[in-house]
Amino acid sequence: MAASNLLETLRGAVGAANVLSEGDLSAWELDWRRRWRGRALAVVRPGSTAEVAAVVRTCAAARVSVVPQGGNTGLVGGGVPDASGTQVLLSLQRMNHIRAIDDANLTLTAEAGCVLQTLQEAARARGLLLPLSLAAEGSCTIGGNLATNAGGTQVLRWGNARDLCLGLEVVTAQGDIWDGLSGLRKDNTGYDLRNLMIGSEGTLGIITAATMKLAPLPAATSTALAACDDLSQCVALLKLARSRLGAGLTGFEVMGRFALDLVARHFPALPQPLPAAPWTVLLEQSDTEGEVPACARFESLLGATLEAGVVGDAVVAESLAQSRALWQLREAIPLAQSEEGLNVKHDISLPVSAIPEFVAATDALLARHFPGVRLVNFGHLGDGNLHYNVQAPPGADGQRFLDEHEHTINTLVFDALAPYGGSFSAEHGIGALKRDELALRKSPVALQMMRAVKAALDPLGILNPGRVL
Ligand code: FAD
Ligand code: ZN
């Protein structure tokens, strides 16, 4: 089918206003990190599952590939078209209706293009919690969260997006609709298609709706900051916090000294309530009993850790505003880092117990190879996920440093993970950025099974080609 015929058929399927092929399309063609700029044959914006199915059927018949996109906040170049000008960018943004909230079954069913924060707010308005939380929540969509199996800051208590999902509605590569929107917590009826789709980054099917688990809203959430001399102390603090707070511990984020120095330099208005320390931990606790017992529990925990010498200094937020300010410190790190210049980003995970040894050894390794290199190390220590980013030495040209050394740095860091059984992609996925690493680092057996699944579900290879595999 000629391109003009294809566009005509797509206009017939979703309405002319929802097929964009001219003008500035950079909102869809340029990724959040501004690292990938593609060119789409057209941006197509269906408004219903039936329309998504019609678009995929049309593209399959014309052998035109389809790149699904939600909020375009992905960090691995998976959601923007390539530069060929031959791919259809399928935006789910217009599919933004909440279909149901069931407060007895504790579930929420919503279309894929709903922004995560909108869903959190809708749940909260019903006295319920959707416990998925990440810094991009004001823009990312639930479809994108599931397609990437997003993690975020509450994984130690609630798991990743996968652990919160009960059912999916998916448009297949043939343009059929699979209605798997179950709200069941027990359903052992054959292969788990839902979990196959989750984390498949748009390469196996297009998620059009999802049923997510909810929880009762906690009566209070409190936040504290603690300073530690080394990462072993942070891990000791985590163990103590787990045993004292149990399921009440909902956040445990670590921030290295240099990461907070960058925040101080680029966001001087953000207060840093503790004196600079090698490591600062942000703890969050959710409580069903209310504010006062929550704060008391925190104070008793931190008192005990101060006494045991695990923590050098600590502060508990006394108001919601103070709590917000502590989280802002953590959330400002990626922004402060981009203000400082380009850097080599890593999203790695390890068993928590191995993290102190890994970081000491890998810091030393990088310092030997690249004298003066600076490590912006922060992340979700409670679930073993570090954003272990490498910044050029002071005064060096960031772009040149990346051009010359990014590949070597990746190899050093990823090789160093292997003895600990760590992962080179903890929560951001593979996309285009890490496709070659996947081919290099997964076992031949795992790759063979992945390729077999892809070939079975998408034999024409039209769904997000060149991503993941
Ligand atoms: P997009 O960027 O639009 O797409 C991401 C991938 O999913 C692409 O491969 C795309 O093709 C595919 N896709 C999107 N929608 C669908 C669909 N409906 N069906 C099938 N495939 C689809 N991630 C974390 O895990 N944890 C974090 O803490 C975190 N923090 C972040 C902080 C910031 C400031 C930013 C910018 C990003 C962060 N991310 C984080 C990464 C990103 O936000 C997540 O990957 C998010 O889940 C992507 O959602 P999205 O709707 O923006 O997806
Ligand atoms: Zn993260």
Short mmCIF file of C-alpha atoms and ligand atoms in Angstrom, two decimals:
data_model
loop_
_atom_site.label_atom_id
_atom_site.label_comp_id
_atom_site.label_asym_id
_atom_site.label_seq_id
_atom_site.Cartn_x
_atom_site.Cartn_y
_atom_site.Cartn_z
CA MET A 1 0.00 0.00 0.00
CA ALA A 2 1.40 3.44 -0.87
CA ALA A 3 2.03 5.78 2.07
CA SER A 4 -0.77 8.14 0.96
CA ASN A 5 -3.27 5.26 0.85
CA LEU A 6 -2.14 4.07 4.26
CA LEU A 7 -2.63 7.54 5.76
CA GLU A 8 -6.07 7.73 4.14
CA THR A 9 -7.08 4.38 5.69
CA LEU A 10 -5.71 5.48 9.09
CA ARG A 11 -7.70 8.74 8.85
CA GLY A 12 -10.78 6.66 8.19
CA ALA A 13 -10.03 4.58 11.30
CA VAL A 14 -9.31 7.32 13.86
CA GLY A 15 -10.46 10.58 12.28
CA ALA A 16 -8.33 12.97 10.19
CA ALA A 17 -7.55 15.18 13.19
CA ASN A 18 -5.83 12.25 14.88
CA VAL A 19 -3.37 11.43 12.10
CA LEU A 20 -0.51 13.93 12.20
CA SER A 21 2.11 13.84 9.47
CA GLU A 22 3.18 17.46 9.09
CA GLY A 23 4.47 20.27 11.27
CA ASP A 24 6.43 19.98 14.49
CA LEU A 25 6.07 16.43 15.81
CA SER A 26 9.01 16.64 18.23
CA ALA A 27 6.75 16.01 21.26
CA TRP A 28 6.48 12.43 19.94
CA GLU A 29 9.70 12.10 17.91
CA LEU A 30 12.23 13.33 20.47
CA ASP A 31 12.80 11.34 23.67
CA TRP A 32 12.88 12.81 27.20
CA ARG A 33 16.67 12.67 27.45
CA ARG A 34 16.95 14.37 24.01
CA ARG A 35 19.26 11.56 22.94
CA TRP A 36 17.09 10.03 20.23
CA ARG A 37 15.29 12.03 17.55
CA GLY A 38 13.33 9.95 15.05
CA ARG A 39 11.00 10.72 12.20
CA ALA A 40 7.53 9.16 12.03
CA LEU A 41 5.55 8.39 8.91
CA ALA A 42 2.65 9.68 11.00
CA VAL A 43 1.62 10.13 14.62
CA VAL A 44 -1.68 8.29 15.07
CA ARG A 45 -3.83 8.95 18.13
CA PRO A 46 -6.63 6.38 18.50
CA GLY A 47 -9.36 7.05 21.07
CA SER A 48 -10.55 3.50 21.78
CA THR A 49 -9.38 -0.10 21.86
CA ALA A 50 -11.30 -0.81 18.64
CA GLU A 51 -9.46 2.08 16.97
CA VAL A 52 -6.07 0.76 18.18
CA ALA A 53 -6.98 -2.63 16.70
CA ALA A 54 -7.96 -1.02 13.38
CA VAL A 55 -4.67 0.91 13.24
CA VAL A 56 -2.62 -2.25 13.89
CA ARG A 57 -4.61 -4.25 11.31
CA THR A 58 -4.03 -1.53 8.72
CA CYS A 59 -0.30 -1.34 9.48
CA ALA A 60 0.06 -5.14 9.49
CA ALA A 61 -1.59 -5.37 6.06
CA ALA A 62 0.84 -2.73 4.75
CA ARG A 63 3.84 -4.28 6.60
CA VAL A 64 4.40 -0.92 8.30
CA SER A 65 5.85 -1.06 11.81
CA VAL A 66 4.17 0.47 14.84
CA VAL A 67 5.91 2.16 17.78
CA PRO A 68 3.57 2.53 20.79
CA GLN A 69 4.08 5.52 23.06
CA GLY A 70 2.53 6.70 26.33
CA GLY A 71 4.01 9.67 28.19
CA ASN A 72 7.37 9.54 26.36
CA THR A 73 9.32 9.58 29.65
CA GLY A 74 11.18 6.33 28.97
CA LEU A 75 14.94 6.52 29.43
CA VAL A 76 16.21 3.86 26.98
CA GLY A 77 15.03 5.19 23.61
CA GLY A 78 12.25 2.62 23.26
CA GLY A 79 9.23 4.82 22.61
CA VAL A 80 10.29 7.11 19.74
CA PRO A 81 10.34 6.10 16.06
CA ASP A 82 13.61 5.45 14.24
CA ALA A 83 14.97 7.93 11.69
CA SER A 84 13.62 6.11 8.61
CA GLY A 85 10.33 8.01 8.37
CA THR A 86 8.55 4.69 7.73
CA GLN A 87 7.17 3.87 11.20
CA VAL A 88 3.77 4.77 12.60
CA LEU A 89 3.99 6.32 16.08
CA LEU A 90 0.90 5.09 17.93
CA SER A 91 0.21 7.44 20.83
CA LEU A 92 -2.10 6.11 23.58
CA GLN A 93 -2.57 9.58 25.10
CA ARG A 94 -6.20 9.94 24.11
CA MET A 95 -7.10 6.67 25.82
CA ASN A 96 -7.35 8.29 29.23
CA HIS A 97 -10.56 7.08 30.85
CA ILE A 98 -10.84 5.36 34.19
CA ARG A 99 -13.24 2.50 33.59
CA ALA A 100 -13.90 1.38 37.18
CA ILE A 101 -12.78 1.54 40.79
CA ASP A 102 -13.97 -1.41 42.90
CA ASP A 103 -13.38 -0.62 46.56
CA ALA A 104 -14.43 -4.06 47.82
CA ASN A 105 -12.19 -5.90 45.37
CA LEU A 106 -9.51 -3.19 45.79
CA THR A 107 -8.96 -2.73 42.06
CA LEU A 108 -8.82 0.08 39.54
CA THR A 109 -9.34 -0.46 35.81
CA ALA A 110 -8.08 2.26 33.49
CA GLU A 111 -7.13 2.86 29.88
CA ALA A 112 -3.45 2.72 28.98
CA GLY A 113 -3.01 6.45 28.34
CA CYS A 114 -4.09 7.53 31.85
CA VAL A 115 -1.32 9.50 33.54
CA LEU A 116 -0.09 7.68 36.66
CA GLN A 117 -0.65 10.68 38.94
CA THR A 118 -4.26 11.00 37.78
CA LEU A 119 -4.85 7.39 38.79
CA GLN A 120 -3.14 7.88 42.17
CA GLU A 121 -5.42 10.88 42.80
CA ALA A 122 -8.56 9.03 41.71
CA ALA A 123 -7.72 6.20 44.11
CA ARG A 124 -6.94 8.64 46.93
CA ALA A 125 -10.31 10.35 46.44
CA ARG A 126 -11.88 6.98 47.30
CA GLY A 127 -9.64 6.51 50.38
CA LEU A 128 -7.41 4.07 48.50
CA LEU A 129 -3.77 3.86 47.50
CA LEU A 130 -2.29 2.96 44.12
CA PRO A 131 1.20 2.18 45.38
CA LEU A 132 3.27 2.88 42.28
CA SER A 133 5.36 6.02 42.56
CA LEU A 134 8.15 7.51 40.45
CA ALA A 135 9.49 10.97 39.73
CA ALA A 136 7.93 10.93 36.23
CA GLU A 137 4.42 10.22 37.61
CA GLY A 138 3.03 13.57 36.40
CA SER A 139 3.68 12.56 32.76
CA CYS A 140 4.16 8.80 32.44
CA THR A 141 1.15 6.60 31.64
CA ILE A 142 -0.03 3.35 33.20
CA GLY A 143 0.41 1.62 29.81
CA GLY A 144 4.03 2.79 29.67
CA ASN A 145 4.58 1.80 33.30
CA LEU A 146 3.41 -1.73 32.55
CA ALA A 147 5.20 -1.94 29.19
CA THR A 148 8.47 -1.13 31.02
CA ASN A 149 7.57 -2.86 34.32
CA ALA A 150 8.42 0.39 36.10
CA GLY A 151 9.88 0.31 39.61
CA GLY A 152 10.21 3.56 41.52
CA THR A 153 10.41 4.37 45.20
CA GLN A 154 7.97 1.91 46.81
CA VAL A 155 9.20 -1.37 45.38
CA LEU A 156 10.59 -2.62 48.70
CA ARG A 157 7.03 -2.67 50.07
CA TRP A 158 4.75 -3.12 47.04
CA GLY A 159 6.89 -4.54 44.23
CA ASN A 160 7.18 -3.29 40.63
CA ALA A 161 4.35 -2.43 38.25
CA ARG A 162 4.11 -6.15 37.48
CA ASP A 163 3.31 -7.02 41.11
CA LEU A 164 0.48 -4.49 41.10
CA CYS A 165 -1.22 -5.62 37.91
CA LEU A 166 -4.04 -8.17 37.87
CA GLY A 167 -5.26 -7.95 34.30
CA LEU A 168 -4.60 -6.46 30.88
CA GLU A 169 -6.40 -5.66 27.68
CA VAL A 170 -4.03 -5.95 24.73
CA VAL A 171 -4.18 -5.46 20.97
CA THR A 172 -2.09 -8.17 19.34
CA ALA A 173 0.26 -7.79 16.38
CA GLN A 174 -2.55 -9.13 14.18
CA GLY A 175 -4.92 -6.42 15.40
CA ASP A 176 -7.01 -8.75 17.55
CA ILE A 177 -8.20 -7.70 21.01
CA TRP A 178 -7.27 -9.91 23.97
CA ASP A 179 -9.56 -9.12 26.90
CA GLY A 180 -7.56 -10.24 29.92
CA LEU A 181 -8.95 -7.55 32.23
CA SER A 182 -9.36 -9.78 35.21
CA GLY A 183 -9.53 -8.51 38.78
CA LEU A 184 -8.75 -11.97 40.16
CA ARG A 185 -5.93 -12.58 42.61
CA LYS A 186 -5.98 -16.29 41.88
CA ASP A 187 -6.24 -17.54 38.30
CA ASN A 188 -4.01 -20.45 37.32
CA THR A 189 -5.47 -21.11 33.89
CA GLY A 190 -2.58 -21.78 31.56
CA TYR A 191 0.36 -19.66 30.49
CA ASP A 192 0.64 -16.24 32.10
CA LEU A 193 0.06 -13.95 29.11
CA ARG A 194 -0.26 -10.88 31.33
CA ASN A 195 3.24 -11.29 32.70
CA LEU A 196 4.59 -11.95 29.22
CA MET A 197 3.22 -8.61 28.05
CA ILE A 198 4.42 -6.69 31.12
CA GLY A 199 7.97 -5.45 30.53
CA SER A 200 7.87 -6.32 26.81
CA GLU A 201 8.31 -2.62 25.87
CA GLY A 202 5.78 -2.60 23.06
CA THR A 203 7.39 -5.50 21.18
CA LEU A 204 4.72 -8.19 21.82
CA GLY A 205 1.41 -6.32 21.98
CA ILE A 206 -0.17 -2.95 22.64
CA ILE A 207 -1.58 -2.52 26.12
CA THR A 208 -4.88 -0.66 25.90
CA ALA A 209 -6.15 -1.03 29.49
CA ALA A 210 -5.14 -2.54 32.82
CA THR A 211 -6.62 -3.61 36.14
CA MET A 212 -4.36 -2.57 39.02
CA LYS A 213 -4.34 -3.59 42.69
CA LEU A 214 -5.16 -0.95 45.29
CA ALA A 215 -4.60 -0.87 49.06
CA PRO A 216 -6.26 1.02 51.88
CA LEU A 217 -4.83 4.53 52.19
CA PRO A 218 -2.44 4.70 55.18
CA ALA A 219 -3.52 7.01 58.00
CA ALA A 220 -0.13 8.72 58.00
CA THR A 221 3.13 8.80 56.08
CA SER A 222 6.28 10.08 57.71
CA THR A 223 9.76 10.70 56.40
CA ALA A 224 13.22 10.85 57.96
CA LEU A 225 16.79 11.52 56.87
CA ALA A 226 19.82 9.76 58.34
CA ALA A 227 23.55 10.26 57.74
CA CYS A 228 25.89 7.28 57.47
CA ASP A 229 29.67 7.01 57.12
CA ASP A 230 29.62 4.15 54.65
CA LEU A 231 27.29 1.92 52.67
CA SER A 232 27.64 -0.96 55.15
CA GLN A 233 26.04 1.32 57.73
CA CYS A 234 23.22 2.10 55.30
CA VAL A 235 22.61 -1.64 54.88
CA ALA A 236 22.70 -2.12 58.67
CA LEU A 237 20.14 0.70 58.99
CA LEU A 238 17.93 -1.01 56.40
CA LYS A 239 18.01 -4.26 58.37
CA LEU A 240 17.07 -2.47 61.60
CA ALA A 241 14.34 -0.44 59.90
CA ARG A 242 12.88 -3.61 58.39
CA SER A 243 12.81 -5.47 61.68
CA ARG A 244 11.33 -2.53 63.63
CA LEU A 245 8.89 -1.12 61.08
CA GLY A 246 7.99 -4.31 59.21
CA ALA A 247 5.60 -3.66 56.34
CA GLY A 248 5.39 -0.03 57.50
CA LEU A 249 8.72 0.71 55.78
CA THR A 250 7.68 1.97 52.34
CA GLY A 251 10.76 3.86 51.14
CA PHE A 252 14.52 3.54 51.62
CA GLU A 253 16.53 5.73 49.23
CA VAL A 254 20.26 6.36 49.38
CA MET A 255 22.12 9.47 48.20
CA GLY A 256 25.89 9.73 47.88
CA ARG A 257 27.78 12.82 49.01
CA PHE A 258 28.58 14.05 45.51
CA ALA A 259 24.94 13.64 44.39
CA LEU A 260 23.79 15.95 47.21
CA ASP A 261 26.67 18.36 46.54
CA LEU A 262 25.31 18.73 42.99
CA VAL A 263 21.84 19.46 44.39
CA ALA A 264 23.34 22.12 46.68
CA ARG A 265 25.19 23.68 43.72
CA HIS A 266 22.29 23.71 41.25
CA PHE A 267 19.31 24.02 43.60
CA PRO A 268 20.67 26.15 46.47
CA ALA A 269 17.12 27.02 47.61
CA LEU A 270 16.43 23.41 48.63
CA PRO A 271 17.28 23.08 52.34
CA GLN A 272 19.64 20.23 53.32
CA PRO A 273 18.84 19.67 56.99
CA LEU A 274 21.81 17.40 57.82
CA PRO A 275 25.50 18.30 57.57
CA ALA A 276 27.17 16.72 54.51
CA ALA A 277 27.96 13.03 55.07
CA PRO A 278 29.39 10.30 52.82
CA TRP A 279 25.89 8.78 52.53
CA THR A 280 22.43 10.10 53.35
CA VAL A 281 19.42 7.82 53.60
CA LEU A 282 15.81 8.90 53.11
CA LEU A 283 13.37 6.64 54.96
CA GLU A 284 9.61 6.63 54.49
CA GLN A 285 7.12 4.93 56.75
CA SER A 286 3.39 4.45 56.20
CA ASP A 287 1.20 3.77 59.13
CA THR A 288 -2.37 2.67 59.62
CA GLU A 289 -2.55 4.16 63.13
CA GLY A 290 -1.79 7.83 62.51
CA GLU A 291 0.82 10.56 62.65
CA VAL A 292 1.85 10.47 66.30
CA PRO A 293 2.64 6.74 66.61
CA ALA A 294 4.45 6.88 63.24
CA CYS A 295 6.77 9.67 64.37
CA ALA A 296 7.34 7.95 67.71
CA ARG A 297 8.31 4.73 65.95
CA PHE A 298 10.75 6.63 63.73
CA GLU A 299 12.28 8.41 66.69
CA SER A 300 12.76 5.19 68.59
CA LEU A 301 14.34 3.50 65.54
CA LEU A 302 16.69 6.39 64.86
CA GLY A 303 17.54 6.74 68.56
CA ALA A 304 18.58 3.08 68.62
CA THR A 305 20.66 3.43 65.43
CA LEU A 306 22.40 6.57 66.76
CA GLU A 307 23.25 4.71 69.94
CA ALA A 308 24.53 1.70 68.02
CA GLY A 309 26.74 4.00 65.92
CA VAL A 310 25.01 2.94 62.69
CA VAL A 311 23.86 6.48 62.02
CA GLY A 312 25.81 9.69 62.70
CA ASP A 313 22.93 12.13 62.63
CA ALA A 314 19.22 12.01 61.82
CA VAL A 315 16.14 14.16 61.46
CA VAL A 316 12.42 13.30 61.30
CA ALA A 317 10.10 15.50 59.21
CA GLU A 318 7.55 17.19 61.44
CA SER A 319 5.07 18.24 58.80
CA LEU A 320 3.88 17.29 55.35
CA ALA A 321 5.81 20.28 53.96
CA GLN A 322 9.05 19.07 55.57
CA SER A 323 8.41 15.60 54.23
CA ARG A 324 7.92 16.99 50.74
CA ALA A 325 11.16 18.97 51.05
CA LEU A 326 13.10 15.79 51.92
CA TRP A 327 11.68 13.98 48.88
CA GLN A 328 12.51 17.01 46.73
CA LEU A 329 16.18 16.58 47.62
CA ARG A 330 16.08 13.04 46.32
CA GLU A 331 14.08 13.93 43.21
CA ALA A 332 16.37 16.88 42.37
CA ILE A 333 19.42 14.64 41.91
CA PRO A 334 18.77 13.62 38.26
CA LEU A 335 18.01 17.25 37.37
CA ALA A 336 21.08 18.60 39.19
CA GLN A 337 23.11 16.01 37.39
CA SER A 338 21.94 17.09 33.94
CA GLU A 339 22.65 20.72 34.91
CA GLU A 340 26.20 19.66 35.72
CA GLY A 341 26.70 18.09 32.30
CA LEU A 342 26.46 14.84 30.38
CA ASN A 343 27.16 11.61 32.20
CA VAL A 344 27.14 7.87 31.69
CA LYS A 345 23.95 6.58 33.32
CA HIS A 346 23.56 3.16 34.88
CA ASP A 347 20.46 1.56 36.33
CA ILE A 348 21.83 -1.53 38.04
CA SER A 349 20.63 -3.95 40.69
CA LEU A 350 22.40 -6.30 43.07
CA PRO A 351 21.56 -8.28 46.17
CA VAL A 352 21.47 -5.56 48.87
CA SER A 353 24.12 -7.43 50.86
CA ALA A 354 26.62 -7.17 47.98
CA ILE A 355 26.20 -3.43 47.38
CA PRO A 356 28.89 -2.07 49.77
CA GLU A 357 31.58 -4.36 48.35
CA PHE A 358 30.51 -3.78 44.73
CA VAL A 359 30.53 0.01 45.09
CA ALA A 360 33.93 0.13 46.83
CA ALA A 361 35.52 -2.13 44.21
CA THR A 362 33.91 -0.45 41.20
CA ASP A 363 34.61 3.12 42.44
CA ALA A 364 38.28 2.13 42.75
CA LEU A 365 38.31 0.45 39.34
CA LEU A 366 36.87 3.52 37.61
CA ALA A 367 39.22 5.88 39.48
CA ARG A 368 42.18 3.80 38.25
CA HIS A 369 41.01 3.94 34.62
CA PHE A 370 39.75 7.53 34.62
CA PRO A 371 41.53 9.64 37.26
CA GLY A 372 39.31 12.39 38.66
CA VAL A 373 36.07 10.77 37.51
CA ARG A 374 33.06 11.64 39.71
CA LEU A 375 30.35 9.19 40.79
CA VAL A 376 26.79 10.34 41.16
CA ASN A 377 25.53 7.38 43.11
CA PHE A 378 21.95 7.31 44.40
CA GLY A 379 18.90 5.11 44.22
CA HIS A 380 16.50 2.66 45.72
CA LEU A 381 18.80 0.87 48.17
CA GLY A 382 15.83 -0.83 49.85
CA ASP A 383 15.29 -2.99 46.74
CA GLY A 384 18.94 -3.18 45.61
CA ASN A 385 18.67 -0.72 42.68
CA LEU A 386 21.36 1.93 42.23
CA HIS A 387 21.59 4.74 39.69
CA TYR A 388 25.36 4.50 39.50
CA ASN A 389 26.20 7.36 37.16
CA VAL A 390 29.62 8.41 36.02
CA GLN A 391 30.42 12.08 35.46
CA ALA A 392 33.53 13.38 33.69
CA PRO A 393 36.37 14.81 35.80
CA PRO A 394 35.91 18.51 36.72
CA GLY A 395 36.53 20.80 33.75
CA ALA A 396 36.41 17.97 31.18
CA ASP A 397 34.13 18.23 28.15
CA GLY A 398 31.14 15.98 28.91
CA GLN A 399 30.30 15.12 25.31
CA ARG A 400 33.89 14.25 24.50
CA PHE A 401 34.18 12.15 27.64
CA LEU A 402 31.05 10.23 26.63
CA ASP A 403 32.16 9.77 23.02
CA GLU A 404 35.53 8.45 24.09
CA HIS A 405 34.75 6.43 27.20
CA GLU A 406 31.06 5.50 27.50
CA HIS A 407 31.53 2.05 26.01
CA THR A 408 34.56 1.21 28.20
CA ILE A 409 32.81 2.50 31.33
CA ASN A 410 29.72 0.40 30.59
CA THR A 411 31.84 -2.68 30.07
CA LEU A 412 33.76 -2.14 33.34
CA VAL A 413 30.58 -1.57 35.37
CA PHE A 414 28.52 -4.38 33.79
CA ASP A 415 31.39 -6.87 34.02
CA ALA A 416 31.80 -5.95 37.69
CA LEU A 417 28.16 -6.90 38.33
CA ALA A 418 28.56 -10.45 37.05
CA PRO A 419 30.24 -12.07 40.09
CA TYR A 420 27.39 -10.80 42.29
CA GLY A 421 24.63 -11.92 39.92
CA GLY A 422 23.61 -8.28 39.37
CA SER A 423 21.53 -6.84 36.51
CA PHE A 424 22.62 -4.18 34.01
CA SER A 425 19.05 -2.92 33.70
CA ALA A 426 17.04 -2.86 36.92
CA GLU A 427 13.98 -0.76 36.12
CA HIS A 428 14.36 1.26 32.91
CA GLY A 429 14.34 -1.66 30.46
CA ILE A 430 16.30 -2.37 27.30
CA GLY A 431 14.78 -0.24 24.50
CA ALA A 432 17.33 0.74 21.87
CA LEU A 433 20.00 1.76 24.37
CA LYS A 434 20.79 -1.64 25.88
CA ARG A 435 19.81 -3.99 23.07
CA ASP A 436 23.40 -4.94 22.26
CA GLU A 437 24.18 -5.52 25.96
CA LEU A 438 21.19 -7.87 26.19
CA ALA A 439 22.46 -9.86 23.20
CA LEU A 440 25.89 -10.00 24.82
CA ARG A 441 24.96 -10.71 28.41
CA LYS A 442 21.90 -12.98 28.37
CA SER A 443 22.48 -16.69 28.01
CA PRO A 444 21.97 -18.18 24.53
CA VAL A 445 19.13 -20.27 25.94
CA ALA A 446 17.33 -17.21 27.33
CA LEU A 447 17.81 -15.31 24.05
CA GLN A 448 16.54 -18.26 22.02
CA MET A 449 13.36 -18.44 24.14
CA MET A 450 12.83 -14.66 23.84
CA ARG A 451 13.22 -14.78 20.06
CA ALA A 452 10.81 -17.71 19.85
CA VAL A 453 8.18 -15.78 21.81
CA LYS A 454 8.63 -12.70 19.61
CA ALA A 455 8.39 -14.77 16.41
CA ALA A 456 5.24 -16.54 17.63
CA LEU A 457 3.36 -13.42 18.71
CA ASP A 458 4.62 -10.97 16.08
CA PRO A 459 5.67 -13.05 13.05
CA LEU A 460 5.81 -10.01 10.74
CA GLY A 461 8.03 -8.15 13.22
CA ILE A 462 5.93 -4.97 13.04
CA LEU A 463 5.71 -4.15 16.77
CA ASN A 464 8.52 -1.80 17.88
CA PRO A 465 11.22 -3.52 15.80
CA GLY A 466 14.84 -3.11 16.83
CA ARG A 467 13.91 -2.68 20.47
CA VAL A 468 14.79 -5.23 23.17
CA LEU A 469 15.88 -7.94 20.68
P1 FAD B 1 6.94 5.77 27.12
O1 FAD B 1 8.21 6.48 27.40
O2 FAD B 1 5.98 6.43 26.22
O3 FAD B 1 7.27 4.31 26.54
C1 FAD B 1 8.18 3.47 27.20
C2 FAD B 1 8.22 2.10 26.48
O4 FAD B 1 6.97 1.44 26.61
C3 FAD B 1 8.46 2.20 24.98
O5 FAD B 1 9.18 1.07 24.56
C4 FAD B 1 7.06 2.18 24.39
O6 FAD B 1 7.06 1.67 23.07
C5 FAD B 1 6.34 1.26 25.34
N1 FAD B 1 4.92 1.58 25.55
C6 FAD B 1 4.38 2.73 26.04
N2 FAD B 1 3.05 2.63 26.15
C7 FAD B 1 2.73 1.38 25.73
C8 FAD B 1 1.51 0.66 25.60
N3 FAD B 1 0.36 1.21 25.96
N4 FAD B 1 1.55 -0.61 25.13
C9 FAD B 1 2.72 -1.19 24.76
N5 FAD B 1 3.90 -0.55 24.86
C10 FAD B 1 3.91 0.71 25.33
N6 FAD B 1 11.32 4.38 35.67
C11 FAD B 1 11.29 3.53 36.72
O7 FAD B 1 11.08 2.34 36.54
N7 FAD B 1 11.51 4.00 37.99
C12 FAD B 1 11.76 5.29 38.27
O8 FAD B 1 11.97 5.65 39.42
C13 FAD B 1 11.78 6.21 37.17
N8 FAD B 1 11.99 7.52 37.39
C14 FAD B 1 11.98 8.37 36.32
C15 FAD B 1 12.17 9.72 36.57
C16 FAD B 1 12.15 10.63 35.51
C17 FAD B 1 12.34 12.10 35.80
C18 FAD B 1 11.96 10.16 34.19
C19 FAD B 1 11.92 11.10 33.03
C20 FAD B 1 11.78 8.82 33.95
C21 FAD B 1 11.80 7.91 35.00
N9 FAD B 1 11.60 6.54 34.79
C22 FAD B 1 11.57 5.69 35.86
C23 FAD B 1 11.43 6.01 33.42
C24 FAD B 1 9.98 6.13 32.87
O9 FAD B 1 9.28 7.11 33.51
C25 FAD B 1 9.24 4.84 33.02
O10 FAD B 1 9.88 3.88 32.19
C26 FAD B 1 7.74 4.91 32.63
O11 FAD B 1 7.17 3.71 33.06
C27 FAD B 1 7.48 5.11 31.15
O12 FAD B 1 6.11 5.44 30.93
P2 FAD B 1 5.65 6.29 29.65
O13 FAD B 1 4.17 6.29 29.61
O14 FAD B 1 6.32 7.60 29.63
O15 FAD B 1 6.20 5.34 28.48
ZN ZN B 2 14.90 4.92 39.77
#
